[in-house]
Coordinates of C-alpha atoms in Angstrom, one line a residue:
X264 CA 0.0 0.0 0.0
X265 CA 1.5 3.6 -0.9
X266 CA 2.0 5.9 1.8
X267 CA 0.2 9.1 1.3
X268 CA 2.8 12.3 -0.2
X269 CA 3.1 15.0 2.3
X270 CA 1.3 17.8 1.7
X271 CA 4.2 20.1 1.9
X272 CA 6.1 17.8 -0.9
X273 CA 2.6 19.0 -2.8
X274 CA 2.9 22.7 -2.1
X275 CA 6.6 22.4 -3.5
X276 CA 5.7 20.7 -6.6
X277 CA 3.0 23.0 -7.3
X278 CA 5.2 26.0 -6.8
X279 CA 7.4 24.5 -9.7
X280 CA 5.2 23.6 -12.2
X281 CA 4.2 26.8 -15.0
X282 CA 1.8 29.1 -14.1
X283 CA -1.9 28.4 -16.3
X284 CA -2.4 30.3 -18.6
X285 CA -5.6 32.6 -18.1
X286 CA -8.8 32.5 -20.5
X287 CA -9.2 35.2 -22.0
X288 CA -11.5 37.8 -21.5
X289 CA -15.0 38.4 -23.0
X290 CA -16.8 41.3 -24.6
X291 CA -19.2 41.4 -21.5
X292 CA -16.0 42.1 -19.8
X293 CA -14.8 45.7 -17.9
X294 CA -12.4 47.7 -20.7
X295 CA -9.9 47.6 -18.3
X296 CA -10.3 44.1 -18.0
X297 CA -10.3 43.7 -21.9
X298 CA -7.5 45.9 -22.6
X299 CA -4.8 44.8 -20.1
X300 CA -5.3 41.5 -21.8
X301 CA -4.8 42.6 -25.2
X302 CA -1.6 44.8 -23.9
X303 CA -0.2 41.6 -23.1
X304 CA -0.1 40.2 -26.6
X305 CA 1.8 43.1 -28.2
X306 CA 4.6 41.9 -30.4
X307 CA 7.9 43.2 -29.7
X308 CA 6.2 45.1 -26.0
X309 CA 9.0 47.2 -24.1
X310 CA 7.6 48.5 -21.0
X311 CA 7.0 52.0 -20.6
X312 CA 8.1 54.6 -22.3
X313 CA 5.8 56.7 -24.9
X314 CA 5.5 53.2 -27.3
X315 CA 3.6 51.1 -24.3
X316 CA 1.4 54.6 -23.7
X317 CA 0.3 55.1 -28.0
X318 CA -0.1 51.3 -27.6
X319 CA -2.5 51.4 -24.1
X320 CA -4.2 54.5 -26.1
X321 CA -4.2 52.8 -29.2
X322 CA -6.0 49.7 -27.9
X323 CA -8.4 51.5 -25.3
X324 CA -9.7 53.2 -28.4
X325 CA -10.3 50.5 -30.5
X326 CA -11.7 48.1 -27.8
X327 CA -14.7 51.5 -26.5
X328 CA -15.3 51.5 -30.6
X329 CA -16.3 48.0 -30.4
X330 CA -18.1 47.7 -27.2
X331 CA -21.4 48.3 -29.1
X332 CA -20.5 45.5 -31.7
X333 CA -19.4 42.6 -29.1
X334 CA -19.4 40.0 -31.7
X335 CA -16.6 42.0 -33.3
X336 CA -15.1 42.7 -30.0
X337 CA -15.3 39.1 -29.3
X338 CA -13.8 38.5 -32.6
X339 CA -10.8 40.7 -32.0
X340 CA -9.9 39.1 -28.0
X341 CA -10.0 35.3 -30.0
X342 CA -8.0 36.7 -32.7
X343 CA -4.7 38.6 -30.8
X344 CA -5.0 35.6 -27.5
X345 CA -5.2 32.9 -29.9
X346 CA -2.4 34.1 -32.3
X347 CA -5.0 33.6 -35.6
X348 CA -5.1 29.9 -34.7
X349 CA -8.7 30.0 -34.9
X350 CA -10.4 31.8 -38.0
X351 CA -11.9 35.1 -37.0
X352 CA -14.9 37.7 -38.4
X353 CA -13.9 41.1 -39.9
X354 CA -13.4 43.6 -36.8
X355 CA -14.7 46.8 -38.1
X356 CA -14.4 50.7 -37.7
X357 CA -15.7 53.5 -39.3
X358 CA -13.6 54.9 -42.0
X359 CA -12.5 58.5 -41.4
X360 CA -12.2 61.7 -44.6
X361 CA -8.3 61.1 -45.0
X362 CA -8.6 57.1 -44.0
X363 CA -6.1 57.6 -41.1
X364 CA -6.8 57.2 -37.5
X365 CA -5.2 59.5 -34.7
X366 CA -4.0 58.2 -31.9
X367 CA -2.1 60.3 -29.1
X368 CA -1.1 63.2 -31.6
X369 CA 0.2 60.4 -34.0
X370 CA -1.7 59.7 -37.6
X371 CA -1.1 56.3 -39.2
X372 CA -4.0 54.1 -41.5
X373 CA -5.9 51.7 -38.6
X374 CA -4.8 48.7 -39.9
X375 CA -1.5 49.2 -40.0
X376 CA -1.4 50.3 -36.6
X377 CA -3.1 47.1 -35.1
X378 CA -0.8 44.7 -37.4
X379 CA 1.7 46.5 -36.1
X380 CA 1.0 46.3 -32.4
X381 CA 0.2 42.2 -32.4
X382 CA 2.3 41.0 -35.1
X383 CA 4.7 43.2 -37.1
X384 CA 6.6 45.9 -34.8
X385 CA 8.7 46.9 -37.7
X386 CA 5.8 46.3 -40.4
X387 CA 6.0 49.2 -43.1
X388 CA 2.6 50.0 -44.5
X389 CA 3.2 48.6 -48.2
X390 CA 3.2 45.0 -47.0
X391 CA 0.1 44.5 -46.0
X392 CA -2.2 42.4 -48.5
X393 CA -5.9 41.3 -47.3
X394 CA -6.9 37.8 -47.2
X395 CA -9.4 36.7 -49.2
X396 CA -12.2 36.3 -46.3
X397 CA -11.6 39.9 -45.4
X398 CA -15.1 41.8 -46.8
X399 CA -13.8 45.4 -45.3
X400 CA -10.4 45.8 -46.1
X401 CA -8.5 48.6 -46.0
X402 CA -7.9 49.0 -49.9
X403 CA -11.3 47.7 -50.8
X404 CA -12.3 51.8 -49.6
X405 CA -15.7 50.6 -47.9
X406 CA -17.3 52.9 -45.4
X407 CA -16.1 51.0 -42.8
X408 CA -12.1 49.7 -42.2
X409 CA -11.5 46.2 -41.0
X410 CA -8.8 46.2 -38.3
X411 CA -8.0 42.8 -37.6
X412 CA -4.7 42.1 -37.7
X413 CA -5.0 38.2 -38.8
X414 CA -7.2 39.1 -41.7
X415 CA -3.9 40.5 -43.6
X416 CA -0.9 38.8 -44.7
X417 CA 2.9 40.3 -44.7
X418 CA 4.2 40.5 -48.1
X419 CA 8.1 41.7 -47.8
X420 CA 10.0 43.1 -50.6
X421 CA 13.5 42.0 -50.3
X422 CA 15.9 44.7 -51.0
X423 CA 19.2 44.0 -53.2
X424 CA 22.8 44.3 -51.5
X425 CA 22.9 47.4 -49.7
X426 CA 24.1 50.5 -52.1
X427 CA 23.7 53.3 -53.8
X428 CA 20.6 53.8 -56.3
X429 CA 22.0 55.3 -59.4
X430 CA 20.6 56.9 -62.5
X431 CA 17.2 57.0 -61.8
X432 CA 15.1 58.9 -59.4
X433 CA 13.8 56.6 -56.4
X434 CA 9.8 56.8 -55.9
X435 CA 10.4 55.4 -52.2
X436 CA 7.2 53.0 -53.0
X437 CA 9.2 50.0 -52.1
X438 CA 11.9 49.5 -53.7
X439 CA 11.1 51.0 -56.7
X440 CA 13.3 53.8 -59.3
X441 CA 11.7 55.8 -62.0
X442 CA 13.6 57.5 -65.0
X443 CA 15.1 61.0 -64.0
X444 CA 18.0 61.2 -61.8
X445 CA 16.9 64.8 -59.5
X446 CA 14.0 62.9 -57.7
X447 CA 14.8 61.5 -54.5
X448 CA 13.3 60.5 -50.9
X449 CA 14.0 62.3 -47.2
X450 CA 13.5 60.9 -44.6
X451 CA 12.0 62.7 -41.8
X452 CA 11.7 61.6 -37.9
X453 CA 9.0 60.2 -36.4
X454 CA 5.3 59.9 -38.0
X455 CA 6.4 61.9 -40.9
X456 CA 7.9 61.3 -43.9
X457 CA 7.7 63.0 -47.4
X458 CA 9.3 63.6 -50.8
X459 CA 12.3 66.1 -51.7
X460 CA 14.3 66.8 -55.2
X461 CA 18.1 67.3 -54.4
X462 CA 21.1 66.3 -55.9
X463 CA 21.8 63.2 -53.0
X464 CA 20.5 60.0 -53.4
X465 CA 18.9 57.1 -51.0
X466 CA 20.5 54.0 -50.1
X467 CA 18.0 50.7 -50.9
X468 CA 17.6 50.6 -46.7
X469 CA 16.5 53.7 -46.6
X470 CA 13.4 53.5 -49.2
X471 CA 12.3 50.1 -47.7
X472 CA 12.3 52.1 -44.4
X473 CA 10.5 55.2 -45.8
X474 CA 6.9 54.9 -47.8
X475 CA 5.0 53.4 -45.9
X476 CA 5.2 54.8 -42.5
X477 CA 2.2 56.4 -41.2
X478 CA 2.9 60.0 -42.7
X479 CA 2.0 62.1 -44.8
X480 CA 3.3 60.8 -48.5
X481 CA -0.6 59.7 -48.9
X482 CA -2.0 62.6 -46.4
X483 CA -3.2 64.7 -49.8
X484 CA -3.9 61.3 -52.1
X485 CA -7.6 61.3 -53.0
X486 CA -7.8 58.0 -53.7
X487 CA -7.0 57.3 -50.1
X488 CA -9.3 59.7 -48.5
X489 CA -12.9 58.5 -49.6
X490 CA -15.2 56.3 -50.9
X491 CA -16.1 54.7 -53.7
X492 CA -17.8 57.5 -56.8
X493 CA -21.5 56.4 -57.1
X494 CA -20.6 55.3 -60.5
X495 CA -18.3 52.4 -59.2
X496 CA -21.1 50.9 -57.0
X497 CA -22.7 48.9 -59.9
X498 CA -24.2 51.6 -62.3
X499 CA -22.6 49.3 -64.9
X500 CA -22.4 46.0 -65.4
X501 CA -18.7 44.7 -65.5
X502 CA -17.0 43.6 -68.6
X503 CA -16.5 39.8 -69.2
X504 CA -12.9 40.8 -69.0
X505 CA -11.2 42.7 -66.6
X506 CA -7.6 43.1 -68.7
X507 CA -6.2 42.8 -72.3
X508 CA -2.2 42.0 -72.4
X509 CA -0.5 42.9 -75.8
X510 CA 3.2 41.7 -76.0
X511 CA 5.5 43.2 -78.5
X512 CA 9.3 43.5 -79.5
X513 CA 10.2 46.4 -80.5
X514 CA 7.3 48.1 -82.3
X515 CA 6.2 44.3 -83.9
X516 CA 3.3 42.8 -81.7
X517 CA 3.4 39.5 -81.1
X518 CA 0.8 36.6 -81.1
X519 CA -2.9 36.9 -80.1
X520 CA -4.3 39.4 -77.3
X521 CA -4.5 37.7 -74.1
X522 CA -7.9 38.3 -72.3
X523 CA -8.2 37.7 -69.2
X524 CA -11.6 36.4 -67.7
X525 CA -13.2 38.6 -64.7
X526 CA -13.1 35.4 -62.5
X527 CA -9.3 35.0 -62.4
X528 CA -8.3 37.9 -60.2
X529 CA -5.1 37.3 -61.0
X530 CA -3.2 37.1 -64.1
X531 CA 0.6 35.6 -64.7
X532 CA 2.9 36.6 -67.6
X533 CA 6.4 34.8 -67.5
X534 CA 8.8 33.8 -70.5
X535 CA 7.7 30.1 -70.2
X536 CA 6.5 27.9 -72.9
X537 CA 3.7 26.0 -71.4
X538 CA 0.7 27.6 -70.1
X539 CA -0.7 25.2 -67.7
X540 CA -3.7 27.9 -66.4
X541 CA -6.3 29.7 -68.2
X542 CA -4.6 33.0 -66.6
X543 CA -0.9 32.4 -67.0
X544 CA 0.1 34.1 -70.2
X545 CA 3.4 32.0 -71.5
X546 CA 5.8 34.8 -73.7
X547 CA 8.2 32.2 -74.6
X548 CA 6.3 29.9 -76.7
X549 CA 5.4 33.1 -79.3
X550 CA 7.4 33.3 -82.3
X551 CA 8.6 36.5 -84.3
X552 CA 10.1 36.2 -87.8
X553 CA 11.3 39.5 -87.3
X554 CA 12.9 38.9 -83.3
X555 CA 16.3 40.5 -83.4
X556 CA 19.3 39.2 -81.1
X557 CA 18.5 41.3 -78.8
X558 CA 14.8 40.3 -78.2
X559 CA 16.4 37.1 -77.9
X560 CA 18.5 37.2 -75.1
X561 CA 16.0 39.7 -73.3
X562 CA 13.6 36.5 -73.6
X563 CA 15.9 34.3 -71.5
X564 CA 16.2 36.7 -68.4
X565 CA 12.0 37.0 -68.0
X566 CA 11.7 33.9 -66.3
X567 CA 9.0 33.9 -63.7
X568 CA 7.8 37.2 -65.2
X569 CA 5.1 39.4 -63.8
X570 CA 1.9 38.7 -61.6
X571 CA -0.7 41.4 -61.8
X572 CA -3.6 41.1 -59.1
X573 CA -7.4 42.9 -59.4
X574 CA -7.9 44.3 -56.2
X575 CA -11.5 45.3 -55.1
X576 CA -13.6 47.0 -57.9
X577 CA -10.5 47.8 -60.8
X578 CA -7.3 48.7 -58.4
X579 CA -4.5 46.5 -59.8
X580 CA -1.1 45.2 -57.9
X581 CA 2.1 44.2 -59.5
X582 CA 4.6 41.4 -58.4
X583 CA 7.9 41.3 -59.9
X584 CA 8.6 37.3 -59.9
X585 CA 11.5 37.7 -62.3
X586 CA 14.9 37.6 -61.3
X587 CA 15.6 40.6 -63.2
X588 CA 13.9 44.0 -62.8
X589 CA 11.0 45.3 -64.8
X590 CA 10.2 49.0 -65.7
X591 CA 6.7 50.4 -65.5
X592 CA 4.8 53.6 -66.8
X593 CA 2.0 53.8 -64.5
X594 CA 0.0 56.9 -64.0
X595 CA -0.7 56.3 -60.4
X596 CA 3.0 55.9 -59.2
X597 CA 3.5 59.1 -60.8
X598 CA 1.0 61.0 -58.7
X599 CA 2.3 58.8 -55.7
X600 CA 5.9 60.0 -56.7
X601 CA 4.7 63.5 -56.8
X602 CA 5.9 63.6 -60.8
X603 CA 3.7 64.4 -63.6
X604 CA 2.0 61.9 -65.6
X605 CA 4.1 60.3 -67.9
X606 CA 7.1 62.0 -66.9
X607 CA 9.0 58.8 -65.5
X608 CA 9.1 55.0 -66.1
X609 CA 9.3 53.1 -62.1
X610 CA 12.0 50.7 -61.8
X611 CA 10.4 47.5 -59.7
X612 CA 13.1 45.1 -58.2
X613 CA 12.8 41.5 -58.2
X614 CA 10.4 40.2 -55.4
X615 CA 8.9 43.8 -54.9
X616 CA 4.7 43.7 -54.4
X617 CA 3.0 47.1 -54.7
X618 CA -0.1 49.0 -56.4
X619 CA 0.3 50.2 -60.0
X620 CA -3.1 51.3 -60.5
X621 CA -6.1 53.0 -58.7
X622 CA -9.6 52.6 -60.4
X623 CA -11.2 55.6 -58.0
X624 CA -8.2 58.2 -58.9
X625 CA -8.1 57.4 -62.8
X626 CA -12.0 57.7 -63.3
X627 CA -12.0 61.1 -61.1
X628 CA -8.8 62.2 -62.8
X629 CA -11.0 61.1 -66.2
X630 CA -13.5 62.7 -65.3
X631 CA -12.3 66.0 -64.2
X632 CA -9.8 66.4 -67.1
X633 CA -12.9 65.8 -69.5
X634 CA -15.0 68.7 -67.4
X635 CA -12.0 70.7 -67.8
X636 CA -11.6 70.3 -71.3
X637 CA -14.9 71.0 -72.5
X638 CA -15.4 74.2 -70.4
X639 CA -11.5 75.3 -71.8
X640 CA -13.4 75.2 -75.2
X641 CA -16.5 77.0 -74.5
X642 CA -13.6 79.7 -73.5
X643 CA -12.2 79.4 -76.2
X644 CA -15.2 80.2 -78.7
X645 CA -16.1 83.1 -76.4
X646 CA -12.8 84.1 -76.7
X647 CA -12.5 84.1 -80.6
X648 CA -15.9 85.6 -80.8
X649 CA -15.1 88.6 -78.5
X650 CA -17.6 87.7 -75.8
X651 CA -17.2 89.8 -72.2
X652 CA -18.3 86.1 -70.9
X653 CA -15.1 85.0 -72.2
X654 CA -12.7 85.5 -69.1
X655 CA -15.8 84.8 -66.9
X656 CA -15.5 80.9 -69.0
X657 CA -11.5 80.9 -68.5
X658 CA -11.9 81.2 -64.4
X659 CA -12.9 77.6 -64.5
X660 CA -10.2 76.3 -66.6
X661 CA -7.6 78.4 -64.7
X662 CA -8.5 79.9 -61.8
X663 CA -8.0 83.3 -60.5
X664 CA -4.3 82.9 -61.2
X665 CA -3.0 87.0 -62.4
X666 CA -0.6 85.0 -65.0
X667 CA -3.8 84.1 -66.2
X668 CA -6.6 86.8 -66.0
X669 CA -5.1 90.8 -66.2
X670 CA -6.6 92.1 -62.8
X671 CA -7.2 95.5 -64.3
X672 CA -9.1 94.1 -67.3
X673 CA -10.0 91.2 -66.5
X674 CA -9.2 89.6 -69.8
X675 CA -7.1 86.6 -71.0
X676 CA -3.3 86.9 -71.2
X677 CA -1.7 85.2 -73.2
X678 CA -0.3 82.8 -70.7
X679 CA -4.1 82.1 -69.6
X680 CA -5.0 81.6 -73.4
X681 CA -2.2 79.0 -73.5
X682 CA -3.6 77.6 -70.6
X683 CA -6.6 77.0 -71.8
X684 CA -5.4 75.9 -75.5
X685 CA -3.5 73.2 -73.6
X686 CA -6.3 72.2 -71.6
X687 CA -8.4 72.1 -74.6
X688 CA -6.4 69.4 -76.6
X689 CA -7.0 66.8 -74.6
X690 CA -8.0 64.5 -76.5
X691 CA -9.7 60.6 -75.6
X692 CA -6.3 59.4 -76.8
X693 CA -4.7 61.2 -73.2
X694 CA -7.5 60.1 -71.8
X695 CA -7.0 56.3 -72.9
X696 CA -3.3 56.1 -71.3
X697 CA -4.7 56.4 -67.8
X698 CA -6.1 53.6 -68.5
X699 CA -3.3 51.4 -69.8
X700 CA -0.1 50.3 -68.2
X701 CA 2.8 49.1 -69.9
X702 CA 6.0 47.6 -68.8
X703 CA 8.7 46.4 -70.6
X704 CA 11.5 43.4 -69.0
X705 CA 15.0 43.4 -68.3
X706 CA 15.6 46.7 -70.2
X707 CA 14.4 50.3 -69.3
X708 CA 13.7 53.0 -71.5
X709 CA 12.8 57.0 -70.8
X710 CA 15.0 60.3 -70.7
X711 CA 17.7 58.7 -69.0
X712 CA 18.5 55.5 -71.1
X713 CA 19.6 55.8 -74.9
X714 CA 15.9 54.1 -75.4
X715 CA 13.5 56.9 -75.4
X716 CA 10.9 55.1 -76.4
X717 CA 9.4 51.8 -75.1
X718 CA 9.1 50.8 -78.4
X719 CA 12.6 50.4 -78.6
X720 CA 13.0 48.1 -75.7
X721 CA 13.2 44.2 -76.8
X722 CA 10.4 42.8 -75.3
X723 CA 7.7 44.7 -73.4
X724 CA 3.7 44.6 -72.8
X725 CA 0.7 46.2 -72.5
X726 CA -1.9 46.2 -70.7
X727 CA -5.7 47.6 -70.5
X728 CA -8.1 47.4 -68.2
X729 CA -11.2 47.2 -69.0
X730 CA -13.6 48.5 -66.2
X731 CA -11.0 51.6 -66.4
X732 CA -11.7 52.2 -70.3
X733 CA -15.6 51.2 -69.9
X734 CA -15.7 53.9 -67.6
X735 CA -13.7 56.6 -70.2
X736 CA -16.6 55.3 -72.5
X737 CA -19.3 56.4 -69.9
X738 CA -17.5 59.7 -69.4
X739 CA -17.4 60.4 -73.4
X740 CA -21.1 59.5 -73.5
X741 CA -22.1 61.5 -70.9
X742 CA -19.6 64.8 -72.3
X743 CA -21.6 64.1 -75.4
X744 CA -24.8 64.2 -74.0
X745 CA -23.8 67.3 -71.9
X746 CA -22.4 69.5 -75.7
X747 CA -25.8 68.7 -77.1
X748 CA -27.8 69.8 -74.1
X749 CA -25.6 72.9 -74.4
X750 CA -26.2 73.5 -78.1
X751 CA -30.3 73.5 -77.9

């Protein structure tokens, strides 16, 4: 018979043993209760100091938000104690005008912020993708913002050996360089960050570093302040297709057009010969009577190629798979480099993820440049006819700018008439390219290379995107509709 272990022995053996682990706390719980709980699941936590105070705000924030939506707030307290072991709803908040939140005098976009506090300390804004479960993502620009942190993935861009960027500006979008050596990145302290032109240029650690940090690079970006334009909320049915890619050498096109069907969301193009998906667009099994040597060995370095990803209602993403960068003209990394449109070509590195196109910007852009044009040409017939109304008609092409209007007059200068001659001329063609991107492999062209052209690299593509030119088509119809209202 065993003799019975003395209790004391117990107490000793009980003092060694790890402490339990608590269960977590529920949404019927105090705040206090709630947030102490969620404090103790930050990634990377160093007590006090002002980063345990923006997190203790940050959190006590989020968690009052949510105490009206318990489910959520339930959602969120499974989520961060369970470390995404068990699948989670969205966690919602409301989206603010500028789509930043403000925490303790700091601005940064909510989602980043959370991800940041329970998984990524030194996350950078550019690597966050949405899972596919997620119905409120950030980028999807709903009215309201999901904030959990296990409903978005970490996509790094690895940066080549540390050095110095050369010959090209650097748009501090990831590691990315545009044609035009004057544009470069400063980095500021803190929350802030932002863009400045000097002579000096960035080393590769410094731009992962740099764009996305809560600051204010986007702070003035429309197309990450608001919602979705009426007209993106189903006024028109979507096209079968959601992108056309083109592949040429040199100025030759090559093969068929490559459609891509509006239920592949994503799309591969890679110098492979045997297209084993409906959306994987193989370059090397084309031939060209006319490829020249140098197509040739271009076509041996595109390997793995491109992956291009639709992104809520028309946004597109690029991933460089190649080994060997690829240079882009997109309309949207100009505005995001602060350039003017079609004033650089973006250098994307090997393994680099990032947006290339915003559906919201380019119809507004569209749409604006067309509303602009056709009043620059009502100012312009007043203009020629004599009309007092004519300056009146050039205040909406160019403002109240004196280089425009004489303030003693108040006629056209000359300046104002160019002004308005310039804004005139745009023509659907202009209007067309914000809806196209192009991108050529291997080889860059642009101010700064011998190639001026793209049409004088060996092998590049293009492609359009169809929602984007639908909506072109709906702005035309409507400008139309609009000059013949005007002329009865």
């Amino acid at each position: 018979m065993m003799e019975p272990v003395p209790a004391m022995y117990l107490q000793n053996v009980q003092h060694m043993l790890p402490p339990q682990p608590q269960a977590p706390p529920a949404a019927s719980d105090a705040c206090l209760t709630i947030v102490h709980s969620l404090m103790c699941h930050r990634q990377g936590a160093v007590h006090g100091g002002e980063d345990e105070t923006f997190a203790k705000r940050a959190i006590e924030s989020l968690v009052k938000k949510l105490k009206e939506k318990r489910d959520e707030l339930d959602a969120l307290i499974i989520a961060v104690t369970m470390s995404g072991r068990r699948p989670s709803k969205c966690v919602t908040i409301q989206r603010t005008l500028d789509g930043r939140l403000q925490v303790a005098g700091k601005k940064g976009f909510p989602h980043v912020i959370y991800a940041r506090l329970w998984r990524w300390p030194d996350l950078h804004k550019n690597e966050l993708k949405h899972i596919s479960v997620c119905q409120y993502a950030f980028d999807l620009k709903c009215d309201l913002v999901c904030v959990n942190p296990y409903h978005y993935e970490r996509v790094i861009s690895p940066a080549p050996p540390s050095r110095l960027v050369k010959d090209e500006f650097v748009h501090d979008c990831i590691q990315i360089e545009g044609e035009g050596g004057t544009h470069t990145v400063e980095r500021k302290s803190g929350w802030d960050s932002g863009y400045g032109c000097n002579s000096s240029l960035p080393t590769v650690e410094h731009l992962n570093k740099n764009f996305w940090d809560p600051p204010s690079i986007l702070q003035h970006s429309s197309m990450e302040q608001r919602p979705p334009s009426p007209i993106l909320r189903g006024q028109l049915i979507s096209p079968e297709h959601w992108c056309s890619v083109q592949y040429f050498e040199l100025d030759h096109k090559v093969g068929e057009t490559f459609k891509v069907i509006a239920q592949y969301r994503e799309v591969k193009i890679d110098g492979y010969v045997n297209p084993s998906e409906p959306n994987r667009f193989c370059l090397g099994q084309l031939s060209n009577v006319h490829r020249t040597e140098a197509s040739e060995k271009a076509r041996l370095h595109v390997g793995k190629g491109v992956k291009l990803t639709l992104s809520g209602e028309g946004d597109v993403w690029l991933e460089c798979q190649s080994q060997h960068p690829v240079f882009v003209q997109s309309q949207y990394l100009d505005k995001e480099a602060k350039r003017e449109p079609g004033d650089a070509v973006h250098k994307i590195f090997p393994g680099t993820h990032l947006k290339v196109f915003d559906l919201h910007d380019c119809y507004d852009t569209i749409k604006g440049k067309a509303q602009k044009a056709q009043s620059a040409a009502r100012a312009q017939a007043l203009a020629v006819s004599g009309s007092p109304e004519a300056a009146h008609a050039a205040l909406q092409v160019v403002g109240e700018s004196p280089k425009a209007i004489n303030p003693e007059s108040g006629t056209l200068t000359r300046d104002g008439m160019a002004q308005i001659n310039a804004a005139a001329n745009i023509g659907v063609d202009d209007l067309r390219r914000m809806c196209i991107l192009r991108l050529s492999f291997v080889k860059g062209w642009g101010p700064d290379y011998h190639r001026v052209n793209i049409k004088y690299t060996p092998c590049w593509i293009e492609i359009q995107l169809h929602r984007a030119l639908q909506l072109l088509d709906h702005v035309l119809q409507w400008t139309q509709m609009y000059e013949a209202g005007q002329d009865h």
